Short mmCIF file of C-alpha atoms in Angstrom, two decimals:
data_model
loop_
_atom_site.label_atom_id
_atom_site.label_comp_id
_atom_site.label_asym_id
_atom_site.label_seq_id
_atom_site.Cartn_x
_atom_site.Cartn_y
_atom_site.Cartn_z
CA MET A 125 23.47 -13.20 4.01
CA ARG A 126 20.87 -15.13 5.06
CA GLU A 127 19.30 -18.75 3.93
CA ALA A 128 15.41 -17.25 4.14
CA LEU A 129 16.89 -14.25 1.48
CA LYS A 130 18.79 -16.22 -1.00
CA ASP A 131 16.00 -16.08 -2.71
CA ALA A 132 15.19 -12.05 -2.60
CA ASN A 133 15.48 -10.26 -4.87
CA VAL A 134 17.42 -7.20 -3.14
CA SER A 135 18.91 -4.07 -5.27
CA GLN A 136 20.47 -1.41 -4.05
CA GLU A 137 21.91 2.26 -4.76
CA THR A 138 25.16 1.42 -2.65
CA SER A 139 25.87 -2.11 -3.86
CA VAL A 140 26.44 -2.88 -7.93
CA PRO A 141 24.39 -5.55 -7.64
CA VAL A 142 20.94 -4.19 -9.02
CA ILE A 143 16.84 -6.46 -9.24
CA LYS A 144 17.27 -9.77 -11.43
CA ALA A 145 14.67 -8.78 -14.17
CA ARG A 146 12.09 -11.69 -14.95
CA SER A 147 10.24 -12.35 -17.43
CA GLY A 148 7.12 -10.61 -15.53
CA ARG A 149 8.52 -7.48 -15.54
CA ARG A 150 9.38 -7.29 -18.65
CA GLU A 151 5.81 -7.91 -19.79
CA LYS A 152 3.44 -5.65 -21.42
CA GLU A 153 0.42 -6.34 -19.15
CA TRP A 154 0.70 -8.67 -16.28
CA PRO A 155 -2.52 -10.65 -15.41
CA ARG A 156 -5.73 -8.70 -14.28
CA PRO A 157 -7.44 -10.24 -11.56
CA ALA A 158 -10.94 -12.00 -12.06
CA ASP A 159 -12.50 -9.66 -9.01
CA CYS A 160 -10.76 -6.83 -7.54
CA ARG A 161 -8.92 -7.20 -5.67
CA VAL A 162 -9.79 -4.23 -2.40
CA VAL A 163 -5.96 -4.17 -0.68
CA THR A 164 -5.96 -2.27 2.77
CA ILE A 165 -2.28 -1.55 3.10
CA ALA A 166 -1.54 -0.24 6.87
CA ASN A 167 1.01 -0.20 9.89
CA GLN A 168 0.72 1.76 13.21
CA LYS A 169 4.39 2.47 12.87
CA GLY A 170 5.58 5.26 11.20
CA GLY A 171 7.60 5.93 8.42
CA VAL A 172 7.82 1.99 7.10
CA GLY A 173 6.77 3.03 3.89
CA LYS A 174 3.16 2.97 4.17
CA THR A 175 2.55 5.86 1.50
CA THR A 176 5.33 5.32 -0.94
CA SER A 177 4.28 1.51 -1.31
CA SER A 178 0.41 2.46 -1.88
CA VAL A 179 1.84 5.42 -4.64
CA ASN A 180 4.35 2.82 -6.89
CA LEU A 181 2.69 -0.12 -6.38
CA ALA A 182 -0.75 1.16 -7.86
CA ALA A 183 1.26 3.51 -10.28
CA SER A 184 3.53 0.14 -11.33
CA LEU A 185 -0.27 -1.88 -11.67
CA ALA A 186 -1.83 0.95 -13.54
CA MET A 187 1.14 0.97 -16.00
CA HIS A 188 1.15 -2.62 -16.81
CA GLY A 189 -2.66 -2.62 -17.85
CA ALA A 190 -5.11 -2.57 -14.73
CA GLN A 191 -7.43 0.06 -13.90
CA VAL A 192 -6.31 1.39 -9.94
CA LEU A 193 -7.91 3.57 -7.62
CA VAL A 194 -5.72 4.58 -4.94
CA VAL A 195 -8.37 5.93 -1.78
CA ASP A 196 -6.06 8.02 0.45
CA LEU A 197 -7.68 7.60 4.17
CA ASP A 198 -3.68 9.85 6.03
CA PRO A 199 -5.19 13.35 6.88
CA GLN A 200 -2.02 14.42 5.48
CA GLY A 201 -2.34 13.80 2.06
CA ASN A 202 0.67 12.34 0.67
CA ALA A 203 -0.90 10.19 -1.65
CA SER A 204 -2.24 12.77 -3.30
CA THR A 205 0.06 14.80 -2.99
CA ALA A 206 2.47 11.59 -4.82
CA LEU A 207 -0.18 11.33 -7.61
CA GLY A 208 -0.22 14.64 -8.27
CA VAL A 209 -3.80 15.15 -7.41
CA GLU A 210 -5.46 18.52 -5.95
CA HIS A 211 -6.54 17.76 -1.71
CA HIS A 212 -6.80 21.21 -0.59
CA ALA A 213 -9.65 21.78 1.81
CA GLU A 214 -12.23 22.83 -0.53
CA ILE A 215 -12.02 19.92 -2.87
CA PRO A 216 -14.90 16.80 -2.69
CA SER A 217 -12.62 14.01 -0.67
CA ILE A 218 -12.77 10.35 1.40
CA TYR A 219 -13.27 12.73 4.46
CA ASP A 220 -17.00 13.78 2.83
CA VAL A 221 -17.25 9.89 1.92
CA LEU A 222 -17.39 8.91 5.19
CA ILE A 223 -19.03 11.66 7.05
CA GLU A 224 -20.59 13.80 4.91
CA ASP A 225 -22.60 10.32 2.83
CA MET A 226 -21.28 11.14 -0.54
CA PRO A 227 -20.55 8.75 -3.47
CA LEU A 228 -17.57 7.62 -3.45
CA ALA A 229 -17.90 8.76 -7.92
CA ASP A 230 -18.36 12.36 -6.46
CA ILE A 231 -14.73 12.41 -5.18
CA VAL A 232 -12.31 9.78 -7.53
CA VAL A 233 -10.20 12.04 -9.77
CA PRO A 234 -7.27 10.56 -12.56
CA ALA A 235 -3.70 10.97 -11.21
CA ALA A 236 -1.61 13.34 -13.28
CA ASP A 237 0.76 11.30 -15.86
CA ILE A 238 -0.51 7.67 -15.14
CA PRO A 239 -3.70 6.74 -17.58
CA ASN A 240 -5.62 4.19 -15.56
CA LEU A 241 -5.14 5.49 -12.71
CA PHE A 242 -6.81 6.87 -9.63
CA CYS A 243 -7.52 8.97 -6.89
CA ALA A 244 -9.70 9.32 -3.60
CA PRO A 245 -7.73 11.98 -2.17
CA ALA A 246 -7.34 13.03 1.40
CA THR A 247 -7.44 16.92 3.25
CA LEU A 248 -6.93 17.69 6.22
CA ASN A 249 -9.95 17.92 7.42
CA LEU A 250 -9.75 14.28 7.62
CA ALA A 251 -7.52 14.66 10.93
CA GLY A 252 -10.98 15.30 12.39
CA ALA A 253 -12.64 12.19 11.10
CA GLU A 254 -11.76 9.96 14.43
CA ILE A 255 -13.38 11.90 16.65
CA GLU A 256 -16.48 12.96 13.67
CA LEU A 257 -17.16 8.95 13.23
CA VAL A 258 -17.95 8.39 17.24
CA SER A 259 -21.38 8.91 16.61
CA LYS A 260 -21.98 7.92 14.10
CA VAL A 261 -24.35 4.57 13.24
CA ALA A 262 -21.91 2.01 11.77
CA ARG A 263 -18.50 3.90 12.18
CA GLU A 264 -16.42 0.99 11.64
CA SER A 265 -18.26 0.26 8.01
CA ARG A 266 -18.96 3.10 6.57
CA LEU A 267 -15.82 2.46 4.12
CA ARG A 268 -17.70 0.04 2.39
CA ARG A 269 -20.57 0.81 2.64
CA ALA A 270 -18.83 3.35 0.03
CA LEU A 271 -17.33 1.01 -1.68
CA ASP A 272 -19.91 -1.28 -1.85
CA SER A 273 -22.06 1.16 -3.35
CA TYR A 274 -19.81 2.16 -5.76
CA ASP A 275 -18.92 0.21 -9.24
CA THR A 276 -15.23 -0.93 -8.02
CA ASP A 277 -15.76 -3.81 -10.56
CA LYS A 278 -14.05 -1.35 -13.22
CA PHE A 279 -11.20 -1.06 -10.92
CA ASP A 280 -9.41 -3.97 -10.95
CA TYR A 281 -7.40 -3.18 -7.79
CA VAL A 282 -8.74 -0.69 -5.11
CA LEU A 283 -5.95 0.00 -1.97
CA ILE A 284 -6.15 1.63 0.04
CA ASP A 285 -3.93 4.12 1.97
CA CYS A 286 -3.76 4.26 6.31
CA PRO A 287 -3.11 6.71 8.54
CA PRO A 288 -0.28 6.07 11.35
CA SER A 289 -2.28 4.04 13.83
CA LEU A 290 -4.90 2.17 14.60
CA GLY A 291 -7.73 4.24 14.58
CA LEU A 292 -11.04 4.62 13.32
CA LEU A 293 -10.09 5.00 9.53
CA THR A 294 -7.30 2.35 9.72
CA VAL A 295 -10.32 -0.15 11.09
CA ASN A 296 -12.42 1.40 8.66
CA ALA A 297 -10.02 0.98 5.94
CA LEU A 298 -9.74 -3.04 7.37
CA VAL A 299 -13.20 -3.58 7.47
CA GLY A 300 -13.13 -2.73 3.53
CA GLY A 301 -10.25 -4.44 2.59
CA ASP A 302 -10.54 -8.33 1.21
CA GLU A 303 -5.84 -8.49 1.65
CA LEU A 304 -3.48 -6.72 4.15
CA LEU A 305 -0.74 -5.78 2.53
CA ILE A 306 1.70 -4.78 5.44
CA PRO A 307 4.80 -2.54 5.13
CA ILE A 308 7.65 -3.91 7.13
CA GLN A 309 11.54 -1.53 7.52
CA CYS A 310 14.49 -3.46 7.70
CA GLU A 311 15.17 -2.10 10.42
CA TYR A 312 15.63 -2.46 14.77
CA TYR A 313 12.11 -2.22 16.27
CA ALA A 314 10.80 -3.43 12.91
CA LEU A 315 8.29 -5.75 14.20
CA GLU A 316 7.82 -3.58 17.65
CA GLY A 317 3.71 -3.18 17.90
CA LEU A 318 3.10 -5.75 14.74
CA GLY A 319 1.15 -8.17 17.33
CA GLN A 320 -1.48 -5.48 17.71
CA LEU A 321 -1.46 -5.18 15.22
CA ILE A 322 -2.46 -8.79 14.10
CA ARG A 323 -4.81 -8.37 17.29
CA THR A 324 -6.63 -5.77 15.93
CA VAL A 325 -6.90 -7.66 12.38
CA ASP A 326 -8.42 -10.58 13.76
CA LEU A 327 -11.04 -8.52 15.61
CA VAL A 328 -12.28 -7.26 13.02
CA LYS A 329 -12.13 -10.75 11.03
CA ALA A 330 -14.43 -12.16 13.80
CA HIS A 331 -17.01 -9.43 14.68
CA LEU A 332 -16.36 -7.07 11.21
CA ASN A 333 -14.93 -8.51 8.62
CA PRO A 334 -14.19 -12.31 8.03
CA ARG A 335 -12.76 -11.61 4.31
CA LEU A 336 -9.69 -10.26 5.54
CA ASN A 337 -6.39 -11.46 4.78
CA VAL A 338 -2.92 -10.86 5.82
CA SER A 339 -1.71 -11.69 1.97
CA THR A 340 0.82 -9.90 1.55
CA ILE A 341 4.39 -8.83 3.61
CA LEU A 342 6.49 -5.68 2.03
CA LEU A 343 9.79 -5.37 3.56
CA THR A 344 11.42 -2.27 2.73
CA MET A 345 14.31 0.59 3.78
CA TYR A 346 16.46 -3.05 3.05
CA ASP A 347 20.09 -1.22 2.73
CA ALA A 348 22.96 -4.46 1.71
CA ARG A 349 25.73 -2.80 3.62
CA THR A 350 24.14 -3.70 7.25
CA ARG A 351 23.70 -6.94 8.40
CA LEU A 352 21.32 -5.71 10.43
CA ALA A 353 18.44 -5.06 7.05
CA ALA A 354 19.33 -8.88 6.48
CA GLN A 355 18.33 -10.46 10.08
CA VAL A 356 15.28 -8.45 9.89
CA ALA A 357 14.55 -10.02 7.11
CA ASP A 358 15.69 -12.96 8.04
CA ASP A 359 13.28 -12.39 10.48
CA VAL A 360 10.01 -12.09 8.97
CA ARG A 361 10.42 -14.50 6.61
CA GLU A 362 11.80 -17.30 8.92
CA HIS A 363 7.45 -15.52 11.24
CA PHE A 364 5.41 -15.23 7.89
CA GLY A 365 6.54 -17.43 5.48
CA ASP A 366 5.54 -17.30 2.32
CA VAL A 367 3.03 -14.33 2.14
CA VAL A 368 6.16 -12.24 2.05
CA LEU A 369 7.28 -11.45 -0.99
CA ASN A 370 10.64 -12.22 -2.88
CA THR A 371 11.30 -8.94 -3.74
CA VAL A 372 12.83 -6.35 -1.41
CA ILE A 373 12.47 -2.89 -1.36
CA PRO A 374 15.80 -0.67 -1.36
CA ARG A 375 16.59 2.49 0.57
CA SER A 376 16.51 5.41 -2.54
CA VAL A 377 16.77 8.32 -2.50
CA ARG A 378 15.07 8.83 -5.23
CA VAL A 379 12.23 7.12 -4.22
CA SER A 380 11.88 9.46 -1.44
CA GLU A 381 12.34 12.55 -3.57
CA ALA A 382 9.52 11.66 -6.73
CA PRO A 383 6.48 13.15 -4.29
CA SER A 384 8.18 16.21 -3.68
CA TYR A 385 7.08 16.64 -7.78
CA GLY A 386 3.04 15.74 -7.03
CA GLN A 387 5.10 12.14 -9.20
CA SER A 388 5.59 8.60 -8.05
CA VAL A 389 8.75 7.33 -9.26
CA MET A 390 7.85 5.39 -11.83
CA THR A 391 7.96 8.53 -13.56
CA TYR A 392 9.92 10.32 -12.20
CA ASP A 393 12.95 7.40 -12.56
CA PRO A 394 11.71 5.18 -14.00
CA GLY A 395 16.03 3.87 -13.68
CA SER A 396 16.47 3.91 -10.52
CA SER A 397 15.92 1.21 -8.34
CA GLY A 398 13.68 1.62 -6.24
CA ALA A 399 11.41 2.20 -8.89
CA LEU A 400 13.61 -1.24 -10.54
CA ALA A 401 12.46 -2.93 -7.14
CA TYR A 402 8.04 -1.49 -7.19
CA SER A 403 7.90 -3.16 -10.43
CA GLU A 404 8.88 -6.47 -9.56
CA ALA A 405 7.36 -5.70 -6.06
CA ALA A 406 4.00 -5.81 -8.14
CA SER A 407 4.33 -8.05 -10.68
CA GLU A 408 4.94 -10.89 -8.21
CA ILE A 409 1.59 -9.45 -6.49
CA ALA A 410 -0.13 -9.47 -10.01
CA HIS A 411 1.26 -12.76 -11.00
CA ARG A 412 0.34 -13.73 -7.14
CA GLY A 413 -3.50 -12.89 -7.33
CA ALA A 414 -3.19 -15.06 -11.61
CA ALA A 415 -2.21 -17.90 -9.54
CA GLN A 416 -5.11 -18.10 -6.49
#
């Protein structure tokens, strides 16, 4: 494995070593930020682990004492499903907030099974929101306005899960967030299209949200059996430096199974390599934020 991955906490289900446990994960409660951290989780490439990361990082943070809100901006509603939250067409959802100006407080519901964790669900109605937003006033900042009108101070983290595109929903998420977390899968073409995302971020910073910064890169779907995974991880670390988390998320069957039971992997199989990896990644995020 390359020098750049020497200190990475890599776990995998197909190999003997699991994550090296650090004190951060064993602590009952992790440091909580002084102010609410609004983190957008985006990458226009599909299948990189955006929703999986949103749900499991949120669950892990909530299980260690933080108050967490997940805003589901993906019309597929997979984050809502994984958190055990109803999101059929009649449910008040983030669509009503963006299009009908419904207060965010009217749609936020607690997630199943995990105290301190809440969700603003998405419904299929959101699929038409891209078109409907075009004619709206301040169409790029409607989520930001909703968050500003909501009492986010009662939360430590707001995680915004984005669709796999750079349309108006993702732009709303970038304008609404203060930090950007980019999941990158350890596979060929991992950096494909990433330049376009960074350019979009730069445009948003210049014109709509100067607070936005790329705070975290999370390497996902790491397969320790392949050289390619190590090579991609090495390239990402060389390019992005310290914003890349030390923890790497392995390929994990349990992570994939959990949403079909309406759960995160943190409750579905807390001893699995995927759950341990996401717990370690969440610990890094919490401790890095406290150190700033």
